[in-house]
Coordinates of N, CA and C in Angstrom, one line a residue:
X1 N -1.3 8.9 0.1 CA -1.8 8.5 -1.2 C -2.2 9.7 -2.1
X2 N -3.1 10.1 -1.8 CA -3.6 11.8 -2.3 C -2.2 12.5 -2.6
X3 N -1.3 12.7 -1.8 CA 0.2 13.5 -2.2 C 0.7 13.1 -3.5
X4 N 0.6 11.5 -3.6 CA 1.5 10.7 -4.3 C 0.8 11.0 -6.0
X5 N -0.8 11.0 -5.7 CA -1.2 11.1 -7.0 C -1.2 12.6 -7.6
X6 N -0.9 13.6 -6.6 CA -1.0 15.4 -7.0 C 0.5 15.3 -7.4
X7 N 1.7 14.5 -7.2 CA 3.1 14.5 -7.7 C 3.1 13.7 -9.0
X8 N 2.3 12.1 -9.2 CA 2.0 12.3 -10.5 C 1.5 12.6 -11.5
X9 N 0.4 13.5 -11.4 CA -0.3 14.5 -12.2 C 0.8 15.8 -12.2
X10 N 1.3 16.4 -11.5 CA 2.1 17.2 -11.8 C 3.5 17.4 -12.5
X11 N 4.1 15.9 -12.7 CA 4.8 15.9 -13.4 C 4.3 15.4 -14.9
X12 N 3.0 15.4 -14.8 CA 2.5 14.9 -16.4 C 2.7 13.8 -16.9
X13 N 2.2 13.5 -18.4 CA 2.9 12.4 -18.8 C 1.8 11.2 -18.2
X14 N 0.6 11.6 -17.1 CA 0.4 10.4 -16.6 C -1.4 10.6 -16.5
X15 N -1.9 10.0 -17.3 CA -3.5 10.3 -17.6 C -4.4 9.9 -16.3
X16 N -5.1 10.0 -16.3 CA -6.0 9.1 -15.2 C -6.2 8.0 -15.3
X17 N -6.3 7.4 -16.5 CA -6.8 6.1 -17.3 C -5.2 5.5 -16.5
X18 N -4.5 6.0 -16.5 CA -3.1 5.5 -15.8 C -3.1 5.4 -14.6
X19 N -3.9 5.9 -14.2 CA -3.6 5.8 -12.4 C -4.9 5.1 -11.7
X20 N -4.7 4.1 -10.9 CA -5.4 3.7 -9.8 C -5.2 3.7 -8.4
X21 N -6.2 4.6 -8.0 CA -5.9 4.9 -6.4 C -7.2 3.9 -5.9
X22 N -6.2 3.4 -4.8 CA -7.3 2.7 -3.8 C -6.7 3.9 -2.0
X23 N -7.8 3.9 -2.0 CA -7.7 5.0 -0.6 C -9.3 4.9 -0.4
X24 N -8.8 4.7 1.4 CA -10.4 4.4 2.4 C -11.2 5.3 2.6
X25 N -10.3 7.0 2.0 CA -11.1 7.8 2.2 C -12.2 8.2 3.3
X26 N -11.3 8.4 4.4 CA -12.5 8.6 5.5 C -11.5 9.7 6.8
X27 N -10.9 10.6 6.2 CA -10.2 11.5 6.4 C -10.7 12.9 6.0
X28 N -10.8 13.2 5.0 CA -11.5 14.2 4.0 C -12.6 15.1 4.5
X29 N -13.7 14.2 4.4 CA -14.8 14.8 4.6 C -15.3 14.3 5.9
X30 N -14.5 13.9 7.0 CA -14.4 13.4 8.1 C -15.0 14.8 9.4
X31 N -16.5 14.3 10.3 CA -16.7 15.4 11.0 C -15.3 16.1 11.6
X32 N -13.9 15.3 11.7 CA -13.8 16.0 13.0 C -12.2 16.9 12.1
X33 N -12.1 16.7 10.9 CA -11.3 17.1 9.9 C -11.9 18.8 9.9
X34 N -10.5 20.0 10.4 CA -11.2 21.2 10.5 C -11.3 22.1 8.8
X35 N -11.0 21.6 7.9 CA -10.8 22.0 6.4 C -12.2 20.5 5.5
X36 N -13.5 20.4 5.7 CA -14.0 20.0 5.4 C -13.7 19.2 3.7
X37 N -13.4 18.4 3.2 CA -13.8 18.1 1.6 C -12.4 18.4 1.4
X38 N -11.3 19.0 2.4 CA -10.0 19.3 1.8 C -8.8 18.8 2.8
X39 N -7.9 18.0 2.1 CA -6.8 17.5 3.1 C -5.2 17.6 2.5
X40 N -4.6 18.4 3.8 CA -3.6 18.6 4.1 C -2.2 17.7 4.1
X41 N -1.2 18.0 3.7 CA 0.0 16.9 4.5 C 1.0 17.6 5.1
X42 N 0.8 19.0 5.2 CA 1.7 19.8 5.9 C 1.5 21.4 6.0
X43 N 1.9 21.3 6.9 CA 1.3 22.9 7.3 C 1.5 24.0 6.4
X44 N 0.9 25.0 6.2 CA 0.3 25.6 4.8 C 1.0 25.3 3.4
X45 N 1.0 23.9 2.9 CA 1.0 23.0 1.7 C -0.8 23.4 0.8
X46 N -0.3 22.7 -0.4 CA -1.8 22.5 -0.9 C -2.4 21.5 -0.5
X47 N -3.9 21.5 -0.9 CA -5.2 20.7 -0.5 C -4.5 19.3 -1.8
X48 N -3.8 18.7 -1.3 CA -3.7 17.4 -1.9 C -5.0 16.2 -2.1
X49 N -6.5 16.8 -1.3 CA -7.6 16.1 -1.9 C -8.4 16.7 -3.7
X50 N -7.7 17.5 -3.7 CA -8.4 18.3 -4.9 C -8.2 17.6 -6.2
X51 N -9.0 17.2 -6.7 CA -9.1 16.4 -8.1 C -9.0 15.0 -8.1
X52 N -8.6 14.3 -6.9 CA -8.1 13.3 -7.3 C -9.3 12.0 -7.3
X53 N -9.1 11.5 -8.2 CA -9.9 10.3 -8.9 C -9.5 8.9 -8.1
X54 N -10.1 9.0 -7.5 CA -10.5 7.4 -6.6 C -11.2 6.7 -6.9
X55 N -10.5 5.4 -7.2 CA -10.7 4.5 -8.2 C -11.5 3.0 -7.2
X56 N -11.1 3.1 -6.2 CA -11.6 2.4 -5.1 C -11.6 3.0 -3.8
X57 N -12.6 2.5 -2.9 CA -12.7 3.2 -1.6 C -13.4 2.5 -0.5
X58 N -12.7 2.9 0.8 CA -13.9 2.4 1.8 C -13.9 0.6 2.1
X59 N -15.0 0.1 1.9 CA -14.7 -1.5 1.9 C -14.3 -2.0 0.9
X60 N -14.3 -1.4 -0.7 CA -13.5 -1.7 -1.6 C -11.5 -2.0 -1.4
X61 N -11.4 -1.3 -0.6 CA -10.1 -1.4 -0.5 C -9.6 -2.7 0.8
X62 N -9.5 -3.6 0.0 CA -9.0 -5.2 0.6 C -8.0 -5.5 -0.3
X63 N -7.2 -6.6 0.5 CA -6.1 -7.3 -0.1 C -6.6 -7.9 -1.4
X64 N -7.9 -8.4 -1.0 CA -7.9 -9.4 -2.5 C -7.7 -8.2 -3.6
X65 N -9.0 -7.0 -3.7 CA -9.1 -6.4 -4.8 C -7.9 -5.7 -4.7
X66 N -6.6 -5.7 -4.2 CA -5.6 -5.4 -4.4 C -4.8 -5.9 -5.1
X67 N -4.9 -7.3 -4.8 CA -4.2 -8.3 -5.7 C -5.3 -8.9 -7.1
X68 N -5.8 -8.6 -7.4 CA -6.9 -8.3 -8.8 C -6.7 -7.1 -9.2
X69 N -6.4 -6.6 -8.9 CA -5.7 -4.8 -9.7 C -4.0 -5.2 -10.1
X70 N -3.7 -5.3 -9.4 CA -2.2 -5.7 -10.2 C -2.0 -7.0 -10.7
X71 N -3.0 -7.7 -10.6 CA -2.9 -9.0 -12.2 C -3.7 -9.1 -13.0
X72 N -4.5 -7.7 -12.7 CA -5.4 -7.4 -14.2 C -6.8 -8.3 -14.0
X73 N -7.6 -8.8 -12.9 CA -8.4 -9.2 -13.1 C -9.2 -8.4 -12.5
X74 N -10.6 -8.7 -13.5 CA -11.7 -8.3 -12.9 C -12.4 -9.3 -12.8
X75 N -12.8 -8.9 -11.5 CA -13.7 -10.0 -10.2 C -14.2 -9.3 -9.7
X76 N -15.4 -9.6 -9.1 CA -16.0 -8.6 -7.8 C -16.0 -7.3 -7.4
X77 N -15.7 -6.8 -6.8 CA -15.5 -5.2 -7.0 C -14.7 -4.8 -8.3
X78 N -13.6 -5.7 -8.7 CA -13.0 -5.3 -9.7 C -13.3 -5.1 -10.9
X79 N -14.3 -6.0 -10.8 CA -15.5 -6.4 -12.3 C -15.6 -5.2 -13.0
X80 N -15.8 -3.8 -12.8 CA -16.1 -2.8 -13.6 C -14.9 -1.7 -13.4
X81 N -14.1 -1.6 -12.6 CA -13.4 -1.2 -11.7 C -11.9 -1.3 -13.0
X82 N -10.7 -0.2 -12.6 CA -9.7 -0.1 -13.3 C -8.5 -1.1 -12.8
X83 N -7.9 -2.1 -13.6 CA -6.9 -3.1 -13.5 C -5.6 -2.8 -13.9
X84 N -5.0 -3.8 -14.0 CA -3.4 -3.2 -14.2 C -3.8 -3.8 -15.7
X85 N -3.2 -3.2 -16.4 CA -3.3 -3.5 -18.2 C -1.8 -3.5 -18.5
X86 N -0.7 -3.6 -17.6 CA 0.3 -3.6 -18.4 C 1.0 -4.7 -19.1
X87 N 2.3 -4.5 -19.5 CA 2.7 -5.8 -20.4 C 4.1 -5.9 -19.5
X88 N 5.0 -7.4 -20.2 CA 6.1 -7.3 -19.3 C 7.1 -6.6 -19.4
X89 N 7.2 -5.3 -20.5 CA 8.5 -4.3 -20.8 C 7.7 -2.8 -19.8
X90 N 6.2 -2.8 -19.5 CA 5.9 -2.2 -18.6 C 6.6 -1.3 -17.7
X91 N 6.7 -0.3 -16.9 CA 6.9 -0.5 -15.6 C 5.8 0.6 -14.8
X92 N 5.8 0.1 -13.6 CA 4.4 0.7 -12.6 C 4.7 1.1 -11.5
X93 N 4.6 2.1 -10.6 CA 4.7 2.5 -9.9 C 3.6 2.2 -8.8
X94 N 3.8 1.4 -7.5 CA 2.7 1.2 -6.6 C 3.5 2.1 -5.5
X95 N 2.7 2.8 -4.7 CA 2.6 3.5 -3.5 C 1.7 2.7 -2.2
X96 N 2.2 2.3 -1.6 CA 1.3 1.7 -0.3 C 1.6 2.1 0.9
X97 N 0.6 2.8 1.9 CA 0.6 3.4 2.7 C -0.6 2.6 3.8
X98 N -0.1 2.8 5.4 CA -1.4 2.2 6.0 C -0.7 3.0 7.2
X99 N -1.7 2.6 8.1 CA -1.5 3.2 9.8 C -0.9 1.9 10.4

């Protein structure tokens, strides 16, 4: 996830206000993680945790408020939280990743 959002900031063109990251976040700043507050995806790569704006995390990140992010509602955790705002000539890029 963190990779995916350092490749769309790096190609530009793509604001924050644009991007919603849902990540559980519990890698990072994890005791047993040897680069504290900074995470890796390959051996001497960059810190792909650096900057990135997490939009949801932790117990936030569930199916439902998954599916309230990509039909644009706010509900529940979503209530304040960033939605999909697009229209139908749109297009969106989702990245989903799990263990």
């Amino acid at each position: 996830v963190s990779h995916s959002y350092q490749i769309l900031k790096k190609l530009g063109n793509f604001p924050d206000s644009n991007i919603i990251v849902m990540m559980y976040n519990d890698i990072a700043n994890n005791s047993q993680n040897p680069f504290p507050g900074k995470l890796y995806n390959e051996p001497n790569g960059i810190d792909v945790y650096d900057g990135i704006k997490i939009s949801y995390q932790g117990n936030q990140v569930t199916s439902k408020n998954f599916l309230n992010i990509i039909q644009g509602i706010h509900e529940g955790d979503t209530l304040n939280g960033p939605v999909l705002e697009s229209k139908k000539n749109d297009n969106i890029f989702i990245y989903y990743s799990d263990h």
